Amino acid sequence: MAIDRKPEFFKGTQLKVGIIGCGYVGLPLGLRFAEAGHKVTGFDTDPKKVSMLNAGKSYIEHIQQAKIQQYVNSRHFRATTDFSELKDIDAIIICVPTPLDERREPDLSYVENTGLSIYPHLQKGQLVVLESTTYPGTTEELLLPILEKSGLKCPIAAGPDAENVAGDFFLAFSPEREDPGNKQYGLAQIPKVVGGTNPPSGRAAVALYTPIVAKVVPVSSTRAAEMAKLLENIFRCVNIALVNELKMLSLRMNVDIWEVIDAAATKPFGFMPFYPGPGLGGHCIPVDPFYLSWKAREYDFATRFIELAGEVNTAMPYHVVEAVATALNDRKKAIKGSKILILGVAYKKDVDDLRESPTLKIMQLLQQRGAELDYNDPYFPQLHKMRHYNYENMKSVPLNPQTIGSYDGVVIATDHTSYDYAAIVDAAKLVVDTRNATRRVVRHRDKIVLC
Ligand SMILES: NC(=O)c1ccc[n+]([C@@H]2O[C@H](COP(=O)([O-])OP(=O)(O)OC[C@H]3O[C@@H](n4cnc5c(N)ncnc54)[C@H](O)[C@@H]3O)[C@@H](O)[C@H]2O)c1
């Protein structure tokens, strides 16, 4: 590996790119680099995923098998569990999970373990980029010291005097903005923020990403790049909480919040619509803001908006269960002993992703109150044991008028596009709709309870 490698090296075509963590973020990123002509190696600790990838198979619904097959066949993409192969890579991109632990504090063990897997193989001139969402300071305070155990150095420096500061390797942070299932904005259309540990690292990362995304947005430090991602997600989390709170008020006031949002959204400036729902879901929005709250404590700072938004959003599944109880009560029934069908367990429509799905909490609360539950989700033929829930023996029930009609109530938790909402309402005795999925249904509106 060249010891005097310049940042401009990463403008090259046919680079050897290593992606660590081939999940929702890492896999599409790897395929995008392959598409641009680079030689990509996916590193993952899960041998099952590695063998599926090498066989050209996809394990993520919206990532086409044909695409993986194409780049495996053309030798632009392969996967491995052998981290010693990192020594031959030019640019190493880390896309491992950053969840919360049992106490809802950042669990950086995946990033830490990845650093420990990289450093024995780290070479002069390599570029390492962290993409996992995390608090400002992670790249410099956690990852850099681990990588420097290799004996190689990457100085933290900024400003005009540091333009050409010398280092042995390059290190940067660049947050992923992947929105699984979004057909309008794929990776190639989304601008990418990049911050280096020092200016040459920043330039190296800009050079690497420029050919594969719409636009690269350089910022002055890894901290600024880390914080930018958190601002984006906190913005969503807080606005979703706001609209969830206004929904609860609107329900009491007998005002249709969805109509209100659509009306407000006609303002061509200064407003952006957010929609209420049964609670937050997905790997990012319910989790990432708490990375910042945790870090803020080190600075004796209370992130009150984040805490308040968390409180409102966490209460939503309880609100849904109360709405089910009230609707059944109106029909002279109790939750206890009632047969309830849940539609949609994915955290949002049209994705095969269950992580942090509020449906799982709603199901737990309904079961605790004695409901007999079944579910349907075209993306999950069966459920399994998870960290917080055990739905091991549950299988998606087929949707037909007879089955739908056999339940005391149907709860629309996820508004998958494939559902025929008019037919569901026709067949059901009661529909509790958490997403306003039935907005276009005209028949039997008396069976629908919006919540
Ligand atoms: N999913 C999204 O929509 C999204 C969007 C933006 C940012 N992010 C962020 O990107 C990061 C990755 O999220 P994801 O959704 O791709 O996670 P994921 O769980 O889908 O994928 C992570 C992959 O990393 C692998 N892995 C775990 N530990 C490893 C290790 N030590 N070495 C190598 N591989 C390892 C896992 O086997 C898995 O394949 C997170 O920080 C997340 O917050 C996710």
Short mmCIF file of C-alpha atoms and ligand atoms in Angstrom, two decimals:
data_model
loop_
_atom_site.label_atom_id
_atom_site.label_comp_id
_atom_site.label_asym_id
_atom_site.label_seq_id
_atom_site.Cartn_x
_atom_site.Cartn_y
_atom_site.Cartn_z
CA MET A 1 0.00 0.00 0.00
CA ALA A 2 1.43 3.41 -0.98
CA ILE A 3 2.58 5.37 2.06
CA ASP A 4 2.31 8.77 0.38
CA ARG A 5 -1.20 8.26 -0.92
CA LYS A 6 -2.99 11.57 -1.58
CA PRO A 7 -6.71 12.16 -0.90
CA GLU A 8 -7.24 12.48 -4.68
CA PHE A 9 -6.41 8.77 -5.00
CA PHE A 10 -9.99 8.06 -3.92
CA LYS A 11 -11.36 9.75 -7.05
CA GLY A 12 -10.16 6.69 -8.93
CA THR A 13 -12.34 4.11 -10.57
CA GLN A 14 -11.83 0.44 -9.72
CA LEU A 15 -11.03 1.09 -6.06
CA LYS A 16 -11.20 -1.79 -3.62
CA VAL A 17 -14.07 -0.84 -1.33
CA GLY A 18 -14.85 -2.79 1.85
CA ILE A 19 -18.28 -2.46 3.47
CA ILE A 20 -18.46 -3.68 7.07
CA GLY A 21 -22.04 -4.64 7.97
CA CYS A 22 -24.15 -5.74 4.99
CA GLY A 23 -27.58 -4.71 6.29
CA TYR A 24 -30.18 -2.17 5.23
CA VAL A 25 -27.48 0.51 4.88
CA GLY A 26 -24.34 -1.41 3.94
CA LEU A 27 -25.78 -3.67 1.25
CA PRO A 28 -27.30 -0.96 -1.01
CA LEU A 29 -24.18 1.15 -0.51
CA GLY A 30 -21.94 -1.74 -1.56
CA LEU A 31 -24.08 -2.38 -4.64
CA ARG A 32 -23.92 1.30 -5.57
CA PHE A 33 -20.10 1.24 -5.43
CA ALA A 34 -20.17 -1.95 -7.52
CA GLU A 35 -22.44 -0.24 -10.04
CA ALA A 36 -19.88 2.59 -10.30
CA GLY A 37 -17.24 0.03 -11.29
CA HIS A 38 -15.43 -0.49 -7.98
CA LYS A 39 -14.46 -3.89 -6.58
CA VAL A 40 -16.54 -4.30 -3.47
CA THR A 41 -16.11 -6.74 -0.60
CA GLY A 42 -18.87 -6.97 2.00
CA PHE A 43 -17.62 -7.95 5.47
CA ASP A 44 -20.21 -9.33 7.87
CA THR A 45 -20.08 -11.40 11.04
CA ASP A 46 -23.20 -13.32 9.98
CA PRO A 47 -22.04 -16.29 7.87
CA LYS A 48 -25.60 -16.93 6.62
CA LYS A 49 -25.82 -13.47 5.06
CA VAL A 50 -22.36 -13.86 3.57
CA SER A 51 -23.22 -17.14 1.87
CA MET A 52 -26.53 -15.77 0.61
CA LEU A 53 -24.76 -12.76 -0.91
CA ASN A 54 -22.12 -14.91 -2.56
CA ALA A 55 -24.92 -17.03 -4.02
CA GLY A 56 -26.42 -13.81 -5.43
CA LYS A 57 -29.39 -13.89 -3.04
CA SER A 58 -31.08 -11.01 -1.25
CA TYR A 59 -32.41 -11.06 2.31
CA ILE A 60 -33.91 -7.57 2.17
CA GLU A 61 -37.25 -7.24 0.39
CA HIS A 62 -36.56 -4.02 -1.53
CA ILE A 63 -33.06 -5.01 -2.67
CA GLN A 64 -33.35 -6.91 -5.90
CA GLN A 65 -31.77 -10.30 -6.12
CA ALA A 66 -30.96 -9.68 -9.81
CA LYS A 67 -28.78 -6.73 -8.86
CA ILE A 68 -26.74 -8.73 -6.36
CA GLN A 69 -26.48 -11.60 -8.85
CA GLN A 70 -25.29 -9.21 -11.58
CA TYR A 71 -22.40 -7.80 -9.51
CA VAL A 72 -21.45 -11.17 -8.04
CA ASN A 73 -21.27 -12.55 -11.61
CA SER A 74 -19.24 -9.58 -12.88
CA ARG A 75 -16.93 -9.96 -9.86
CA HIS A 76 -17.68 -6.46 -8.64
CA PHE A 77 -19.24 -7.73 -5.43
CA ARG A 78 -18.47 -10.53 -3.02
CA ALA A 79 -18.82 -11.06 0.72
CA THR A 80 -16.68 -12.57 3.44
CA THR A 81 -16.45 -13.13 7.20
CA ASP A 82 -12.64 -12.99 7.04
CA PHE A 83 -11.57 -9.58 8.29
CA SER A 84 -7.89 -10.21 7.44
CA GLU A 85 -8.93 -9.39 3.86
CA LEU A 86 -9.26 -5.77 5.00
CA LYS A 87 -5.54 -5.31 4.45
CA ASP A 88 -6.07 -5.30 0.67
CA ILE A 89 -8.91 -2.74 0.72
CA ASP A 90 -8.53 0.96 -0.22
CA ALA A 91 -11.63 2.38 1.49
CA ILE A 92 -13.32 0.72 4.47
CA ILE A 93 -16.88 1.85 5.23
CA ILE A 94 -18.50 0.89 8.53
CA CYS A 95 -22.29 0.35 8.52
CA VAL A 96 -22.88 -1.66 11.70
CA PRO A 97 -25.87 -1.22 14.05
CA THR A 98 -25.97 1.43 16.78
CA PRO A 99 -28.93 0.41 18.98
CA LEU A 100 -29.82 1.38 22.55
CA ASP A 101 -29.08 -1.04 25.39
CA GLU A 102 -31.50 -2.28 28.07
CA ARG A 103 -31.22 1.05 29.92
CA ARG A 104 -31.89 2.97 26.70
CA GLU A 105 -28.30 4.15 26.53
CA PRO A 106 -26.10 4.01 23.40
CA ASP A 107 -24.79 0.53 22.66
CA LEU A 108 -21.61 1.19 20.73
CA SER A 109 -20.33 -2.37 21.09
CA TYR A 110 -20.79 -3.04 17.33
CA VAL A 111 -18.72 0.00 16.36
CA GLU A 112 -16.15 -0.86 18.99
CA ASN A 113 -15.90 -4.49 17.84
CA THR A 114 -15.59 -3.34 14.25
CA GLY A 115 -12.69 -1.04 15.21
CA LEU A 116 -11.08 -4.00 16.96
CA SER A 117 -11.54 -6.12 13.80
CA ILE A 118 -10.00 -3.44 11.60
CA TYR A 119 -6.94 -2.26 13.50
CA PRO A 120 -4.80 -5.44 13.24
CA HIS A 121 -5.13 -5.17 9.43
CA LEU A 122 -5.03 -1.39 9.02
CA GLN A 123 -2.60 -0.21 6.32
CA LYS A 124 -0.99 3.11 5.53
CA GLY A 125 -3.01 5.13 3.05
CA GLN A 126 -6.35 3.44 3.79
CA LEU A 127 -9.50 5.48 4.24
CA VAL A 128 -11.92 4.47 7.01
CA VAL A 129 -15.42 6.00 7.05
CA LEU A 130 -17.97 5.48 9.80
CA GLU A 131 -21.59 5.68 8.56
CA SER A 132 -23.46 4.32 11.61
CA THR A 133 -25.65 6.96 13.25
CA THR A 134 -24.16 8.08 16.56
CA TYR A 135 -23.48 11.01 18.93
CA PRO A 136 -20.96 13.73 18.06
CA GLY A 137 -17.51 12.65 19.13
CA THR A 138 -17.80 8.90 18.40
CA THR A 139 -15.40 8.89 15.45
CA GLU A 140 -12.70 10.84 17.27
CA GLU A 141 -13.19 9.62 20.84
CA LEU A 142 -14.09 5.97 20.32
CA LEU A 143 -13.05 4.77 16.87
CA LEU A 144 -9.82 6.72 16.30
CA PRO A 145 -8.06 5.51 19.50
CA ILE A 146 -8.90 1.89 18.60
CA LEU A 147 -7.59 2.29 15.04
CA GLU A 148 -4.43 3.98 16.34
CA LYS A 149 -3.64 0.81 18.34
CA SER A 150 -2.25 -0.30 14.98
CA GLY A 151 0.63 2.14 15.53
CA LEU A 152 -0.63 4.24 12.59
CA LYS A 153 -1.74 7.81 13.24
CA CYS A 154 -4.50 10.09 11.98
CA PRO A 155 -4.22 13.51 13.67
CA ILE A 156 -7.33 15.48 14.65
CA ALA A 157 -6.89 18.85 12.98
CA ALA A 158 -8.95 21.60 11.34
CA GLY A 159 -8.53 24.97 9.64
CA PRO A 160 -6.30 26.37 6.89
CA ASP A 161 -3.04 25.42 8.63
CA ALA A 162 -4.10 21.78 8.65
CA GLU A 163 -4.91 21.58 4.90
CA ASN A 164 -2.10 19.12 4.26
CA VAL A 165 -1.48 17.74 7.71
CA ALA A 166 0.37 14.44 7.49
CA GLY A 167 -1.21 11.21 8.71
CA ASP A 168 -0.82 7.49 8.09
CA PHE A 169 -4.46 6.80 7.29
CA PHE A 170 -7.61 8.82 6.58
CA LEU A 171 -10.67 8.80 8.85
CA ALA A 172 -14.09 10.40 8.24
CA PHE A 173 -17.74 10.24 9.25
CA SER A 174 -20.51 10.29 6.68
CA PRO A 175 -24.08 9.63 7.82
CA GLU A 176 -26.34 7.35 5.81
CA ARG A 177 -29.70 8.77 4.75
CA GLU A 178 -31.19 5.55 3.43
CA ASP A 179 -34.99 5.47 3.54
CA PRO A 180 -35.91 1.82 2.92
CA GLY A 181 -38.73 1.46 0.44
CA ASN A 182 -38.59 5.10 -0.77
CA LYS A 183 -39.05 4.86 -4.54
CA GLN A 184 -38.40 8.56 -5.19
CA TYR A 185 -35.06 8.94 -3.40
CA GLY A 186 -32.50 6.15 -3.68
CA LEU A 187 -28.91 6.40 -2.59
CA ALA A 188 -27.76 7.93 -5.88
CA GLN A 189 -30.25 10.81 -5.60
CA ILE A 190 -29.53 11.79 -1.99
CA PRO A 191 -26.78 14.33 -1.14
CA LYS A 192 -24.22 13.00 1.32
CA VAL A 193 -22.67 14.91 4.24
CA VAL A 194 -19.00 14.19 4.91
CA GLY A 195 -16.69 15.35 7.72
CA GLY A 196 -13.04 14.36 8.11
CA THR A 197 -10.88 13.98 11.20
CA ASN A 198 -8.57 16.40 9.37
CA PRO A 199 -8.82 18.18 5.97
CA PRO A 200 -7.03 15.48 3.93
CA SER A 201 -9.38 12.86 5.43
CA GLY A 202 -12.36 15.04 4.50
CA ARG A 203 -11.06 15.43 0.94
CA ALA A 204 -10.43 11.68 0.65
CA ALA A 205 -14.02 10.91 1.68
CA VAL A 206 -15.42 13.59 -0.66
CA ALA A 207 -13.41 12.05 -3.52
CA LEU A 208 -14.71 8.57 -2.69
CA TYR A 209 -18.42 9.48 -2.57
CA THR A 210 -18.62 12.14 -5.30
CA PRO A 211 -19.08 9.69 -8.20
CA ILE A 212 -21.80 7.66 -6.50
CA VAL A 213 -24.21 10.24 -5.03
CA ALA A 214 -26.08 13.33 -6.28
CA LYS A 215 -23.89 15.72 -4.33
CA VAL A 216 -21.34 15.59 -1.53
CA VAL A 217 -21.67 18.19 1.22
CA PRO A 218 -18.37 18.62 3.10
CA VAL A 219 -18.47 19.91 6.69
CA SER A 220 -15.57 20.97 8.87
CA SER A 221 -15.38 17.99 11.24
CA THR A 222 -16.62 14.50 11.99
CA ARG A 223 -18.60 16.01 14.90
CA ALA A 224 -20.53 18.33 12.60
CA ALA A 225 -21.36 15.40 10.30
CA GLU A 226 -22.43 13.24 13.27
CA MET A 227 -24.62 16.05 14.63
CA ALA A 228 -26.18 16.78 11.21
CA LYS A 229 -27.63 13.26 11.09
CA LEU A 230 -29.00 13.59 14.61
CA LEU A 231 -30.58 16.95 13.81
CA GLU A 232 -32.38 15.37 10.83
CA ASN A 233 -33.76 12.53 12.95
CA ILE A 234 -34.60 14.67 15.99
CA PHE A 235 -36.47 17.04 13.67
CA ARG A 236 -38.63 14.12 12.56
CA CYS A 237 -39.07 12.69 16.04
CA VAL A 238 -40.17 16.03 17.54
CA ASN A 239 -42.54 16.88 14.68
CA ILE A 240 -44.13 13.43 14.76
CA ALA A 241 -44.68 13.85 18.52
CA LEU A 242 -46.23 17.27 17.91
CA VAL A 243 -48.67 15.92 15.38
CA ASN A 244 -49.45 12.87 17.55
CA GLU A 245 -50.32 15.19 20.43
CA LEU A 246 -52.47 17.36 18.17
CA LYS A 247 -54.19 14.22 16.89
CA MET A 248 -55.22 13.25 20.41
CA LEU A 249 -56.60 16.73 21.04
CA SER A 250 -58.35 16.77 17.65
CA LEU A 251 -60.03 13.45 18.40
CA ARG A 252 -61.50 14.94 21.57
CA MET A 253 -62.56 18.08 19.70
CA ASN A 254 -64.05 16.02 16.88
CA VAL A 255 -61.74 17.61 14.33
CA ASP A 256 -60.23 15.46 11.55
CA ILE A 257 -56.47 15.92 12.03
CA TRP A 258 -55.66 14.39 8.62
CA GLU A 259 -57.90 16.91 6.91
CA VAL A 260 -56.19 19.65 8.93
CA ILE A 261 -52.70 18.47 7.93
CA ASP A 262 -53.65 18.30 4.25
CA ALA A 263 -55.05 21.80 4.46
CA ALA A 264 -51.98 23.21 6.24
CA ALA A 265 -49.70 21.49 3.74
CA THR A 266 -51.09 23.67 0.94
CA LYS A 267 -49.01 26.53 2.39
CA PRO A 268 -46.13 26.74 -0.07
CA PHE A 269 -43.54 27.84 2.49
CA GLY A 270 -42.69 27.35 6.17
CA PHE A 271 -44.69 24.15 6.69
CA MET A 272 -43.88 20.50 6.20
CA PRO A 273 -46.49 17.80 6.83
CA PHE A 274 -45.88 15.06 9.38
CA TYR A 275 -48.49 12.39 9.97
CA PRO A 276 -49.73 10.84 13.22
CA GLY A 277 -49.62 7.10 13.80
CA PRO A 278 -49.55 4.33 16.38
CA GLY A 279 -46.07 5.30 17.63
CA LEU A 280 -42.53 5.54 16.35
CA GLY A 281 -40.85 2.68 14.57
CA GLY A 282 -37.76 1.73 12.64
CA HIS A 283 -34.15 1.61 13.58
CA CYS A 284 -33.55 5.38 13.49
CA ILE A 285 -36.20 7.78 14.78
CA PRO A 286 -37.06 6.03 18.08
CA VAL A 287 -33.38 5.39 18.84
CA ASP A 288 -31.01 8.05 17.51
CA PRO A 289 -32.26 11.11 19.46
CA PHE A 290 -31.35 9.32 22.70
CA TYR A 291 -27.74 9.10 21.55
CA LEU A 292 -27.66 12.88 21.82
CA SER A 293 -29.55 13.06 25.14
CA TRP A 294 -27.03 10.66 26.59
CA LYS A 295 -24.04 12.63 25.33
CA ALA A 296 -25.62 15.94 26.43
CA ARG A 297 -25.48 14.77 30.06
CA GLU A 298 -21.69 14.95 29.86
CA TYR A 299 -22.21 18.70 29.30
CA ASP A 300 -24.83 19.13 32.11
CA PHE A 301 -27.38 19.79 29.40
CA ALA A 302 -30.98 18.54 29.33
CA THR A 303 -32.35 17.88 25.83
CA ARG A 304 -35.96 18.64 26.78
CA PHE A 305 -37.50 18.51 23.29
CA ILE A 306 -36.10 15.02 22.79
CA GLU A 307 -37.38 13.78 26.15
CA LEU A 308 -40.83 15.30 25.64
CA ALA A 309 -41.13 13.91 22.12
CA GLY A 310 -40.07 10.51 23.47
CA GLU A 311 -42.75 10.70 26.13
CA VAL A 312 -45.54 11.58 23.66
CA ASN A 313 -44.49 9.02 21.06
CA THR A 314 -44.04 6.22 23.61
CA ALA A 315 -47.59 6.81 24.83
CA MET A 316 -49.11 6.21 21.37
CA PRO A 317 -49.44 2.39 21.50
CA TYR A 318 -51.25 2.83 24.86
CA HIS A 319 -53.55 5.35 23.18
CA VAL A 320 -54.34 2.81 20.43
CA VAL A 321 -55.18 0.11 22.98
CA GLU A 322 -57.46 2.53 24.83
CA ALA A 323 -59.20 3.29 21.54
CA VAL A 324 -59.71 -0.45 20.95
CA ALA A 325 -61.12 -0.81 24.48
CA THR A 326 -63.53 2.09 24.00
CA ALA A 327 -64.68 0.86 20.58
CA LEU A 328 -65.34 -2.65 21.94
CA ASN A 329 -67.08 -1.17 24.98
CA ASP A 330 -69.40 0.77 22.66
CA ARG A 331 -70.32 -2.64 21.20
CA LYS A 332 -70.88 -4.09 24.70
CA LYS A 333 -67.61 -6.05 24.63
CA ALA A 334 -64.43 -6.15 26.68
CA ILE A 335 -60.88 -6.56 25.39
CA LYS A 336 -60.64 -9.66 27.57
CA GLY A 337 -61.78 -12.60 25.49
CA SER A 338 -62.26 -10.57 22.30
CA LYS A 339 -60.75 -11.86 19.07
CA ILE A 340 -58.64 -9.16 17.47
CA LEU A 341 -56.87 -9.18 14.13
CA ILE A 342 -53.85 -6.90 13.72
CA LEU A 343 -53.08 -5.75 10.19
CA GLY A 344 -49.42 -4.91 9.57
CA VAL A 345 -46.55 -5.60 11.94
CA ALA A 346 -43.83 -3.83 9.91
CA TYR A 347 -42.90 -0.44 11.36
CA LYS A 348 -44.08 1.33 8.21
CA LYS A 349 -45.91 0.46 5.04
CA ASP A 350 -44.46 -1.74 2.34
CA VAL A 351 -41.23 -2.70 4.14
CA ASP A 352 -40.07 -6.00 5.62
CA ASP A 353 -38.60 -4.31 8.69
CA LEU A 354 -39.94 -4.98 12.18
CA ARG A 355 -37.40 -3.07 14.19
CA GLU A 356 -38.93 -0.99 16.99
CA SER A 357 -42.34 -1.45 15.35
CA PRO A 358 -45.06 0.04 17.57
CA THR A 359 -47.35 -2.83 16.49
CA LEU A 360 -45.29 -5.19 18.63
CA LYS A 361 -46.04 -3.07 21.69
CA ILE A 362 -49.74 -2.78 20.78
CA MET A 363 -49.93 -6.58 20.49
CA GLN A 364 -48.24 -7.01 23.86
CA LEU A 365 -50.61 -4.56 25.56
CA LEU A 366 -53.68 -6.19 24.00
CA GLN A 367 -52.51 -9.66 25.07
CA GLN A 368 -51.84 -8.40 28.60
CA ARG A 369 -55.46 -7.26 28.71
CA GLY A 370 -56.70 -10.66 27.65
CA ALA A 371 -57.32 -10.27 23.90
CA GLU A 372 -57.03 -13.30 21.62
CA LEU A 373 -54.74 -12.05 18.88
CA ASP A 374 -53.94 -12.92 15.30
CA TYR A 375 -52.09 -10.87 12.73
CA ASN A 376 -51.65 -10.51 8.99
CA ASP A 377 -48.65 -9.00 7.26
CA PRO A 378 -47.69 -9.87 3.67
CA TYR A 379 -44.05 -9.17 4.56
CA PHE A 380 -43.94 -11.44 7.62
CA PRO A 381 -45.43 -14.93 7.09
CA GLN A 382 -44.43 -15.72 10.66
CA LEU A 383 -43.06 -13.99 13.73
CA HIS A 384 -40.27 -15.07 16.03
CA LYS A 385 -38.68 -14.36 19.39
CA MET A 386 -37.25 -10.86 19.64
CA ARG A 387 -35.26 -8.98 22.27
CA HIS A 388 -38.33 -7.56 24.00
CA TYR A 389 -41.17 -9.70 22.65
CA ASN A 390 -41.89 -13.35 22.05
CA TYR A 391 -44.31 -14.02 19.18
CA GLU A 392 -42.61 -17.28 18.29
CA ASN A 393 -45.67 -19.31 17.39
CA MET A 394 -47.62 -16.68 15.48
CA LYS A 395 -48.23 -17.03 11.76
CA SER A 396 -49.80 -14.48 9.42
CA VAL A 397 -53.45 -15.49 8.90
CA PRO A 398 -54.90 -15.36 5.38
CA LEU A 399 -57.10 -12.36 4.63
CA ASN A 400 -60.51 -13.23 3.28
CA PRO A 401 -64.02 -12.03 4.14
CA GLN A 402 -64.74 -15.08 6.33
CA THR A 403 -61.62 -14.73 8.48
CA ILE A 404 -61.93 -10.94 8.75
CA GLY A 405 -65.57 -11.27 9.77
CA SER A 406 -64.74 -13.79 12.48
CA TYR A 407 -62.93 -11.18 14.61
CA ASP A 408 -64.52 -8.79 17.07
CA GLY A 409 -62.21 -6.08 15.81
CA VAL A 410 -59.52 -5.39 13.22
CA VAL A 411 -56.72 -2.96 14.03
CA ILE A 412 -54.94 -1.33 11.08
CA ALA A 413 -51.50 -0.80 12.55
CA THR A 414 -49.50 -0.55 9.30
CA ASP A 415 -51.08 0.80 6.12
CA HIS A 416 -49.54 -1.55 3.55
CA THR A 417 -50.49 -0.55 0.00
CA SER A 418 -51.51 -4.09 -0.93
CA TYR A 419 -54.45 -4.14 1.49
CA ASP A 420 -57.92 -3.69 0.01
CA TYR A 421 -59.30 -1.38 2.69
CA ALA A 422 -62.83 -1.22 1.30
CA ALA A 423 -63.05 -5.02 1.34
CA ILE A 424 -61.61 -5.14 4.86
CA VAL A 425 -64.22 -2.68 6.15
CA ASP A 426 -66.99 -4.53 4.27
CA ALA A 427 -66.10 -7.80 5.99
CA ALA A 428 -65.11 -6.56 9.46
CA LYS A 429 -67.37 -5.97 12.46
CA LEU A 430 -65.15 -3.10 13.68
CA VAL A 431 -62.01 -1.41 12.24
CA VAL A 432 -59.70 0.62 14.46
CA ASP A 433 -57.57 2.62 12.03
CA THR A 434 -54.34 4.12 13.41
CA ARG A 435 -53.14 5.49 10.05
CA ASN A 436 -56.23 6.87 8.36
CA ALA A 437 -55.72 4.08 5.82
CA THR A 438 -59.49 3.93 5.29
CA ARG A 439 -59.75 7.56 4.18
CA ARG A 440 -61.12 6.61 0.76
CA VAL A 441 -63.54 3.98 2.01
CA VAL A 442 -67.11 5.22 1.61
CA ARG A 443 -69.22 2.22 2.67
CA HIS A 444 -69.81 1.31 6.34
CA ARG A 445 -67.97 4.29 7.82
CA ASP A 446 -69.85 3.57 11.05
CA LYS A 447 -67.61 0.51 11.53
CA ILE A 448 -64.44 2.64 11.41
CA VAL A 449 -62.85 4.21 14.48
CA LEU A 450 -59.94 6.53 13.73
CA CYS A 451 -57.43 6.79 16.53
N1 LIG B 1 -31.98 1.19 8.27
C1 LIG B 1 -32.01 2.47 7.96
O1 LIG B 1 -32.94 2.92 7.31
C2 LIG B 1 -30.91 3.44 8.37
C3 LIG B 1 -30.92 4.72 7.82
C4 LIG B 1 -29.91 5.60 8.14
C5 LIG B 1 -28.92 5.21 9.04
N2 LIG B 1 -28.93 3.98 9.60
C6 LIG B 1 -27.83 3.62 10.50
O2 LIG B 1 -26.94 2.74 9.83
C7 LIG B 1 -26.38 1.80 10.75
C8 LIG B 1 -26.63 0.39 10.26
O3 LIG B 1 -28.02 0.16 10.26
P1 LIG B 1 -28.71 -0.97 9.39
O4 LIG B 1 -30.13 -0.65 9.36
O5 LIG B 1 -27.98 -1.21 8.10
O6 LIG B 1 -28.44 -2.25 10.35
P2 LIG B 1 -28.66 -3.80 9.99
O7 LIG B 1 -28.92 -4.49 11.28
O8 LIG B 1 -29.61 -3.95 8.85
O9 LIG B 1 -27.25 -4.26 9.43
C9 LIG B 1 -26.11 -4.32 10.17
C10 LIG B 1 -25.25 -5.46 9.66
O10 LIG B 1 -24.03 -5.44 10.40
C11 LIG B 1 -23.65 -6.78 10.70
N3 LIG B 1 -22.74 -6.71 11.83
C12 LIG B 1 -23.01 -6.55 13.14
N4 LIG B 1 -21.86 -6.48 13.84
C13 LIG B 1 -20.85 -6.57 12.95
C14 LIG B 1 -19.44 -6.53 13.08
N5 LIG B 1 -18.84 -6.39 14.26
N6 LIG B 1 -18.72 -6.65 11.94
C15 LIG B 1 -19.33 -6.81 10.74
N7 LIG B 1 -20.65 -6.84 10.57
C16 LIG B 1 -21.40 -6.73 11.67
C17 LIG B 1 -24.96 -7.50 10.93
O11 LIG B 1 -24.83 -8.88 10.75
C18 LIG B 1 -25.84 -6.85 9.86
O12 LIG B 1 -25.77 -7.55 8.64
C19 LIG B 1 -27.01 2.13 12.10
O13 LIG B 1 -26.16 2.98 12.80
C20 LIG B 1 -28.26 2.88 11.73
O14 LIG B 1 -28.64 3.78 12.75
C21 LIG B 1 -29.91 3.06 9.27
#
